[in-house]
PDB file of C-alpha atoms in Angstrom:
ATOM      1  CA  GLY A   1      43.851  63.553  78.491  1.00 54.00           C
ATOM      2  CA  ALA A   2      41.961  66.716  77.770  1.00 80.00           C
ATOM      3  CA  GLY A   3      44.996  68.631  76.477  1.00 92.00           C
ATOM      4  CA  VAL A   4      48.687  68.235  75.636  1.00 95.00           C
ATOM      5  CA  SER A   5      50.614  67.522  78.803  1.00 96.00           C
ATOM      6  CA  GLN A   6      54.330  68.303  79.175  1.00 97.00           C
ATOM      7  CA  THR A   7      56.709  67.372  81.979  1.00 97.00           C
ATOM      8  CA  PRO A   8      58.627  68.759  83.679  1.00 97.00           C
ATOM      9  CA  SER A   9      57.249  72.254  83.557  1.00 96.00           C
ATOM     10  CA  ASN A  10      60.619  73.606  84.712  1.00 97.00           C
ATOM     11  CA  LYS A  11      64.043  72.016  84.512  1.00 97.00           C
ATOM     12  CA  VAL A  12      67.306  73.582  85.675  1.00 98.00           C
ATOM     13  CA  THR A  13      70.483  71.722  84.810  1.00 97.00           C
ATOM     14  CA  GLU A  14      74.189  72.256  84.571  1.00 97.00           C
ATOM     15  CA  LYS A  15      76.140  72.634  81.336  1.00 97.00           C
ATOM     16  CA  GLY A  16      77.107  69.270  79.937  1.00 97.00           C
ATOM     17  CA  LYS A  17      74.303  67.309  81.551  1.00 98.00           C
ATOM     18  CA  TYR A  18      71.660  65.145  79.806  1.00 98.00           C
ATOM     19  CA  VAL A  19      67.996  66.178  79.773  1.00 98.00           C
ATOM     20  CA  GLU A  20      64.722  64.465  78.786  1.00 98.00           C
ATOM     21  CA  LEU A  21      61.514  66.298  78.184  1.00 98.00           C
ATOM     22  CA  ARG A  22      58.236  64.428  77.914  1.00 98.00           C
ATOM     23  CA  CYS A  23      55.092  65.169  75.916  1.00 98.00           C
ATOM     24  CA  ASP A  24      51.732  63.383  76.244  1.00 97.00           C
ATOM     25  CA  PRO A  25      49.560  64.456  73.270  1.00 95.00           C
ATOM     26  CA  ILE A  26      45.800  64.662  73.017  1.00 92.00           C
ATOM     27  CA  SER A  27      44.386  61.175  72.808  1.00 91.00           C
ATOM     28  CA  GLY A  28      43.965  59.996  69.265  1.00 86.00           C
ATOM     29  CA  HIS A  29      46.161  62.702  67.687  1.00 88.00           C
ATOM     30  CA  THR A  30      48.500  61.061  65.224  1.00 86.00           C
ATOM     31  CA  ALA A  31      50.734  64.089  64.613  1.00 89.00           C
ATOM     32  CA  LEU A  32      53.111  65.421  67.199  1.00 92.00           C
ATOM     33  CA  TYR A  33      55.428  68.428  66.973  1.00 94.00           C
ATOM     34  CA  TRP A  34      58.299  69.814  69.040  1.00 97.00           C
ATOM     35  CA  TYR A  35      59.085  73.516  68.945  1.00 97.00           C
ATOM     36  CA  ARG A  36      61.571  75.675  70.886  1.00 97.00           C
ATOM     37  CA  GLN A  37      60.797  79.271  71.905  1.00 96.00           C
ATOM     38  CA  SER A  38      63.352  81.760  73.140  1.00 94.00           C
ATOM     39  CA  LEU A  39      62.320  84.896  74.984  1.00 90.00           C
ATOM     40  CA  GLY A  40      60.707  87.407  72.703  1.00 89.00           C
ATOM     41  CA  GLN A  41      60.692  85.160  69.620  1.00 92.00           C
ATOM     42  CA  GLY A  42      58.292  83.008  67.783  1.00 94.00           C
ATOM     43  CA  PRO A  43      58.359  79.211  68.167  1.00 96.00           C
ATOM     44  CA  GLU A  44      61.073  77.512  66.129  1.00 96.00           C
ATOM     45  CA  PHE A  45      60.305  74.101  64.578  1.00 95.00           C
ATOM     46  CA  LEU A  46      62.378  71.149  65.739  1.00 97.00           C
ATOM     47  CA  ILE A  47      60.745  67.870  64.704  1.00 96.00           C
ATOM     48  CA  TYR A  48      57.409  66.413  63.605  1.00 92.00           C
ATOM     49  CA  PHE A  49      56.085  62.836  64.073  1.00 92.00           C
ATOM     50  CA  GLN A  50      53.338  61.165  62.138  1.00 88.00           C
ATOM     51  CA  GLY A  51      52.603  58.079  64.176  1.00 88.00           C
ATOM     52  CA  THR A  52      55.856  56.524  65.415  1.00 91.00           C
ATOM     53  CA  GLY A  53      58.127  57.911  62.711  1.00 90.00           C
ATOM     54  CA  ALA A  54      59.796  61.264  62.380  1.00 92.00           C
ATOM     55  CA  ALA A  55      58.263  62.759  59.247  1.00 88.00           C
ATOM     56  CA  ASP A  56      60.453  65.824  59.367  1.00 90.00           C
ATOM     57  CA  ASP A  57      63.453  66.279  61.696  1.00 94.00           C
ATOM     58  CA  SER A  58      65.128  69.074  59.746  1.00 93.00           C
ATOM     59  CA  GLY A  59      64.691  71.587  62.571  1.00 94.00           C
ATOM     60  CA  LEU A  60      66.881  69.725  65.082  1.00 96.00           C
ATOM     61  CA  PRO A  61      69.852  72.051  65.509  1.00 95.00           C
ATOM     62  CA  ASN A  62      72.571  69.392  65.853  1.00 94.00           C
ATOM     63  CA  ASP A  63      73.154  65.796  66.833  1.00 95.00           C
ATOM     64  CA  ARG A  64      72.890  66.537  70.543  1.00 97.00           C
ATOM     65  CA  PHE A  65      69.118  66.699  70.060  1.00 97.00           C
ATOM     66  CA  PHE A  66      67.068  63.554  69.527  1.00 97.00           C
ATOM     67  CA  ALA A  67      63.371  62.690  69.848  1.00 97.00           C
ATOM     68  CA  VAL A  68      61.421  59.470  69.956  1.00 97.00           C
ATOM     69  CA  ARG A  69      57.798  58.393  69.889  1.00 96.00           C
ATOM     70  CA  PRO A  70      58.028  54.592  70.178  1.00 95.00           C
ATOM     71  CA  GLU A  71      54.327  53.734  70.461  1.00 93.00           C
ATOM     72  CA  GLY A  72      52.865  56.618  68.495  1.00 89.00           C
ATOM     73  CA  SER A  73      51.623  58.473  71.568  1.00 93.00           C
ATOM     74  CA  VAL A  74      54.033  59.889  74.166  1.00 97.00           C
ATOM     75  CA  SER A  75      57.153  61.509  72.891  1.00 98.00           C
ATOM     76  CA  THR A  76      60.444  62.289  74.583  1.00 98.00           C
ATOM     77  CA  LEU A  77      62.852  65.001  73.477  1.00 98.00           C
ATOM     78  CA  LYS A  78      66.406  64.200  74.540  1.00 98.00           C
ATOM     79  CA  ILE A  79      69.230  66.673  74.792  1.00 98.00           C
ATOM     80  CA  GLN A  80      72.779  65.511  75.362  1.00 97.00           C
ATOM     81  CA  ARG A  81      75.715  67.590  76.676  1.00 97.00           C
ATOM     82  CA  THR A  82      73.446  70.598  77.278  1.00 97.00           C
ATOM     83  CA  GLU A  83      74.834  74.065  76.560  1.00 97.00           C
ATOM     84  CA  ARG A  84      73.724  77.448  77.905  1.00 96.00           C
ATOM     85  CA  GLY A  85      72.297  78.289  74.458  1.00 96.00           C
ATOM     86  CA  ASP A  86      69.819  75.401  74.812  1.00 97.00           C
ATOM     87  CA  SER A  87      67.950  77.427  77.447  1.00 97.00           C
ATOM     88  CA  ALA A  88      64.453  78.044  76.129  1.00 97.00           C
ATOM     89  CA  VAL A  89      60.844  76.901  76.455  1.00 97.00           C
ATOM     90  CA  TYR A  90      60.289  73.618  74.631  1.00 98.00           C
ATOM     91  CA  LEU A  91      56.758  73.406  73.340  1.00 97.00           C
ATOM     92  CA  CYS A  92      54.954  70.244  72.252  1.00 97.00           C
ATOM     93  CA  ALA A  93      51.861  70.255  70.044  1.00 94.00           C
ATOM     94  CA  SER A  94      49.596  67.601  68.631  1.00 91.00           C
ATOM     95  CA  SER A  95      47.206  67.516  65.762  1.00 87.00           C
ATOM     96  CA  ASP A  96      44.592  65.251  64.231  1.00 81.00           C
ATOM     97  CA  TYR A  97      46.297  65.971  60.955  1.00 65.00           C
ATOM     98  CA  ASN A  98      43.998  65.952  58.014  1.00 57.00           C
ATOM     99  CA  ARG A  99      44.328  68.602  55.344  1.00 48.00           C
ATOM    100  CA  GLY A 100      40.655  68.622  54.646  1.00 46.00           C
ATOM    101  CA  LEU A 101      39.598  69.269  58.211  1.00 51.00           C
ATOM    102  CA  GLY A 102      41.941  71.990  59.354  1.00 58.00           C
ATOM    103  CA  GLY A 103      44.530  70.045  61.380  1.00 70.00           C
ATOM    104  CA  GLU A 104      45.273  72.910  63.739  1.00 81.00           C
ATOM    105  CA  LEU A 105      47.989  72.335  66.307  1.00 87.00           C
ATOM    106  CA  PHE A 106      47.148  72.260  69.987  1.00 91.00           C
ATOM    107  CA  PHE A 107      50.058  73.280  72.222  1.00 94.00           C
ATOM    108  CA  GLY A 108      51.030  72.194  75.683  1.00 95.00           C
ATOM    109  CA  GLU A 109      52.167  74.582  78.426  1.00 94.00           C
ATOM    110  CA  GLY A 110      55.792  73.933  77.620  1.00 96.00           C
ATOM    111  CA  SER A 111      58.888  72.804  79.506  1.00 97.00           C
ATOM    112  CA  ARG A 112      61.173  75.707  80.512  1.00 97.00           C
ATOM    113  CA  LEU A 113      64.813  74.556  80.331  1.00 98.00           C
ATOM    114  CA  THR A 114      67.530  76.564  82.008  1.00 98.00           C
ATOM    115  CA  VAL A 115      71.130  75.484  81.561  1.00 97.00           C
ATOM    116  CA  LEU A 116      73.511  77.048  84.039  1.00 96.00           C
TER     117      LEU A 116
ATOM    118  CA  GLU B   1      63.158  78.631  52.890  1.00 82.00           C
ATOM    119  CA  LEU B   2      59.780  79.937  54.047  1.00 87.00           C
ATOM    120  CA  LYS B   3      59.918  83.288  55.783  1.00 93.00           C
ATOM    121  CA  VAL B   4      57.037  84.785  57.759  1.00 96.00           C
ATOM    122  CA  GLU B   5      57.067  88.434  58.680  1.00 97.00           C
ATOM    123  CA  GLN B   6      54.660  90.248  60.946  1.00 97.00           C
ATOM    124  CA  ASN B   7      54.229  93.953  61.452  1.00 97.00           C
ATOM    125  CA  PRO B   8      54.102  95.738  63.588  1.00 97.00           C
ATOM    126  CA  LEU B   9      56.151  93.859  66.176  1.00 96.00           C
ATOM    127  CA  PHE B  10      54.929  96.120  68.958  1.00 96.00           C
ATOM    128  CA  LEU B  11      51.570  97.800  69.106  1.00 95.00           C
ATOM    129  CA  SER B  12      50.219 100.031  71.840  1.00 95.00           C
ATOM    130  CA  MET B  13      46.666 101.166  71.392  1.00 92.00           C
ATOM    131  CA  GLN B  14      43.838 102.702  73.334  1.00 94.00           C
ATOM    132  CA  GLU B  15      40.668 100.945  74.258  1.00 95.00           C
ATOM    133  CA  GLY B  16      37.934 101.428  71.712  1.00 96.00           C
ATOM    134  CA  LYS B  17      40.303 101.908  68.764  1.00 96.00           C
ATOM    135  CA  ASN B  18      40.693  99.716  65.680  1.00 96.00           C
ATOM    136  CA  TYR B  19      43.911  98.357  64.226  1.00 95.00           C
ATOM    137  CA  THR B  20      45.280  95.749  61.864  1.00 97.00           C
ATOM    138  CA  ILE B  21      48.272  93.351  62.236  1.00 98.00           C
ATOM    139  CA  TYR B  22      49.838  92.128  58.981  1.00 98.00           C
ATOM    140  CA  CYS B  23      51.420  88.800  58.219  1.00 97.00           C
ATOM    141  CA  ASN B  24      53.407  88.350  54.976  1.00 97.00           C
ATOM    142  CA  TYR B  25      54.969  85.087  53.890  1.00 95.00           C
ATOM    143  CA  SER B  26      57.430  84.185  51.168  1.00 94.00           C
ATOM    144  CA  THR B  27      56.269  80.991  49.465  1.00 85.00           C
ATOM    145  CA  THR B  28      53.073  79.338  48.252  1.00 81.00           C
ATOM    146  CA  SER B  29      50.773  78.244  51.041  1.00 80.00           C
ATOM    147  CA  ASP B  30      47.040  77.665  51.523  1.00 75.00           C
ATOM    148  CA  ARG B  31      47.020  77.191  55.305  1.00 87.00           C
ATOM    149  CA  LEU B  32      47.542  79.987  57.762  1.00 92.00           C
ATOM    150  CA  TYR B  33      47.008  80.033  61.511  1.00 94.00           C
ATOM    151  CA  TRP B  34      46.723  82.771  64.115  1.00 97.00           C
ATOM    152  CA  TYR B  35      47.659  82.106  67.688  1.00 97.00           C
ATOM    153  CA  ARG B  36      47.504  84.158  70.912  1.00 97.00           C
ATOM    154  CA  GLN B  37      50.068  83.881  73.694  1.00 96.00           C
ATOM    155  CA  ASP B  38      49.752  85.433  77.151  1.00 95.00           C
ATOM    156  CA  PRO B  39      52.939  86.027  79.164  1.00 90.00           C
ATOM    157  CA  GLY B  40      54.322  82.782  80.557  1.00 87.00           C
ATOM    158  CA  LYS B  41      51.604  80.786  78.850  1.00 90.00           C
ATOM    159  CA  SER B  42      51.314  78.529  75.853  1.00 89.00           C
ATOM    160  CA  LEU B  43      49.816  79.191  72.456  1.00 94.00           C
ATOM    161  CA  GLU B  44      46.058  79.393  72.028  1.00 94.00           C
ATOM    162  CA  SER B  45      44.627  78.747  68.570  1.00 93.00           C
ATOM    163  CA  LEU B  46      42.473  81.656  67.282  1.00 95.00           C
ATOM    164  CA  PHE B  47      41.868  81.054  63.580  1.00 94.00           C
ATOM    165  CA  VAL B  48      42.597  78.532  60.882  1.00 91.00           C
ATOM    166  CA  LEU B  49      42.416  79.948  57.305  1.00 91.00           C
ATOM    167  CA  LEU B  50      42.451  77.291  54.610  1.00 84.00           C
ATOM    168  CA  SER B  51      41.797  79.011  51.278  1.00 83.00           C
ATOM    169  CA  ASN B  52      42.180  82.201  49.340  1.00 84.00           C
ATOM    170  CA  GLY B  53      39.675  84.808  50.472  1.00 87.00           C
ATOM    171  CA  ALA B  54      38.913  82.993  53.752  1.00 88.00           C
ATOM    172  CA  VAL B  55      37.575  85.303  56.445  1.00 93.00           C
ATOM    173  CA  LYS B  56      36.883  84.314  60.041  1.00 94.00           C
ATOM    174  CA  GLN B  57      35.585  86.378  62.958  1.00 96.00           C
ATOM    175  CA  GLU B  58      35.456  85.765  66.657  1.00 95.00           C
ATOM    176  CA  GLY B  59      34.353  88.624  68.910  1.00 95.00           C
ATOM    177  CA  ARG B  60      36.485  91.705  68.266  1.00 96.00           C
ATOM    178  CA  LEU B  61      38.978  89.810  66.084  1.00 97.00           C
ATOM    179  CA  MET B  62      38.681  89.114  62.362  1.00 98.00           C
ATOM    180  CA  ALA B  63      41.270  87.309  60.240  1.00 97.00           C
ATOM    181  CA  SER B  64      41.539  87.090  56.466  1.00 96.00           C
ATOM    182  CA  LEU B  65      43.796  85.379  53.954  1.00 94.00           C
ATOM    183  CA  ASP B  66      44.888  86.474  50.454  1.00 94.00           C
ATOM    184  CA  THR B  67      47.043  83.619  49.069  1.00 90.00           C
ATOM    185  CA  LYS B  68      47.865  85.506  45.876  1.00 92.00           C
ATOM    186  CA  ALA B  69      49.343  88.433  47.795  1.00 93.00           C
ATOM    187  CA  ARG B  70      50.750  86.003  50.424  1.00 94.00           C
ATOM    188  CA  LEU B  71      49.202  88.171  53.120  1.00 95.00           C
ATOM    189  CA  SER B  72      46.981  87.617  56.113  1.00 97.00           C
ATOM    190  CA  THR B  73      45.544  90.297  58.317  1.00 98.00           C
ATOM    191  CA  LEU B  74      44.252  90.232  61.892  1.00 98.00           C
ATOM    192  CA  HIS B  75      41.867  93.126  62.431  1.00 97.00           C
ATOM    193  CA  ILE B  76      41.023  94.330  65.929  1.00 96.00           C
ATOM    194  CA  THR B  77      37.782  96.218  66.400  1.00 96.00           C
ATOM    195  CA  ALA B  78      37.083  98.478  69.408  1.00 95.00           C
ATOM    196  CA  ALA B  79      40.004  97.012  71.392  1.00 94.00           C
ATOM    197  CA  VAL B  80      39.604  96.105  75.070  1.00 95.00           C
ATOM    198  CA  HIS B  81      42.306  95.547  77.672  1.00 95.00           C
ATOM    199  CA  ASP B  82      41.662  91.788  77.724  1.00 95.00           C
ATOM    200  CA  LEU B  83      43.085  91.571  74.154  1.00 96.00           C
ATOM    201  CA  SER B  84      46.586  92.501  75.431  1.00 97.00           C
ATOM    202  CA  ALA B  85      48.837  89.566  74.437  1.00 97.00           C
ATOM    203  CA  THR B  86      51.306  88.478  71.766  1.00 97.00           C
ATOM    204  CA  TYR B  87      49.744  87.376  68.501  1.00 98.00           C
ATOM    205  CA  PHE B  88      51.544  84.979  66.102  1.00 97.00           C
ATOM    206  CA  CYS B  89      50.738  84.015  62.586  1.00 97.00           C
ATOM    207  CA  ALA B  90      52.012  80.686  61.340  1.00 95.00           C
ATOM    208  CA  VAL B  91      52.145  79.333  57.799  1.00 93.00           C
ATOM    209  CA  GLN B  92      52.022  75.724  56.710  1.00 88.00           C
ATOM    210  CA  GLU B  93      53.657  75.047  53.376  1.00 79.00           C
ATOM    211  CA  THR B  94      51.517  73.121  50.974  1.00 60.00           C
ATOM    212  CA  SER B  95      54.220  70.440  50.578  1.00 45.00           C
ATOM    213  CA  GLY B  96      54.765  69.682  54.268  1.00 49.00           C
ATOM    214  CA  SER B  97      53.348  69.779  57.717  1.00 76.00           C
ATOM    215  CA  ARG B  98      55.587  72.029  59.793  1.00 85.00           C
ATOM    216  CA  LEU B  99      54.280  75.448  60.867  1.00 90.00           C
ATOM    217  CA  THR B 100      56.614  78.344  60.389  1.00 93.00           C
ATOM    218  CA  PHE B 101      55.903  81.201  62.829  1.00 96.00           C
ATOM    219  CA  GLY B 102      56.304  84.907  62.554  1.00 96.00           C
ATOM    220  CA  GLU B 103      58.123  86.895  65.245  1.00 96.00           C
ATOM    221  CA  GLY B 104      54.849  87.832  66.899  1.00 97.00           C
ATOM    222  CA  THR B 105      53.112  91.133  67.543  1.00 97.00           C
ATOM    223  CA  GLN B 106      53.032  92.273  71.141  1.00 97.00           C
ATOM    224  CA  LEU B 107      49.770  94.103  71.628  1.00 96.00           C
ATOM    225  CA  THR B 108      49.120  96.355  74.640  1.00 96.00           C
ATOM    226  CA  VAL B 109      45.681  97.909  75.031  1.00 96.00           C
ATOM    227  CA  ASN B 110      45.630 100.838  77.374  1.00 93.00           C
ATOM    228  CA  PRO B 111      42.551 102.047  79.255  1.00 87.00           C
TER     229      PRO B 111
END
């Protein structure tokens, strides 16, 4: 597609439920990033994929959070046993990562998660 | 751990005035990004600065990078209302690929 696509745009769930958020990156971009943004704050890094593998998952806050990218394109962020503190906008970005060419990140519109 | 600090965090200015937003970071890096975010929207890439002394300009905005001082600036010239938004700087460590963002500077340009 023309840009990074994220679904759903809004998700309201109850505490303790399981949630999946999907990201479809820009076609051909090998790098994919997940960030979380709380109101009034800067985006906080969660995980970064290069191809199918997680190159850096050090930002995942705990083992309730997991992300996959099985075919090197679409990625799913999975949150188990959601807590009210998980409420935030989850941003996905992709990049044609190459240090010599800039490799800027292009962000999607985000998925707003509200845990009641 | 890389820390990125922006100042000011809030900036209210009149149309036609000039101002500078500062971005300091704590470790070695040669890649710095500026993004704009409108309320309820995602992040729009403004500038990519890839080396010491890099300067880029787009319209009323100009960004620069001093890697020795670990400082980037975003200069606003003759501000207009349409520039009202939150501006983030983000630093990419030389050894990895994650971006670490500052807290953002919320800019309001008043008529």
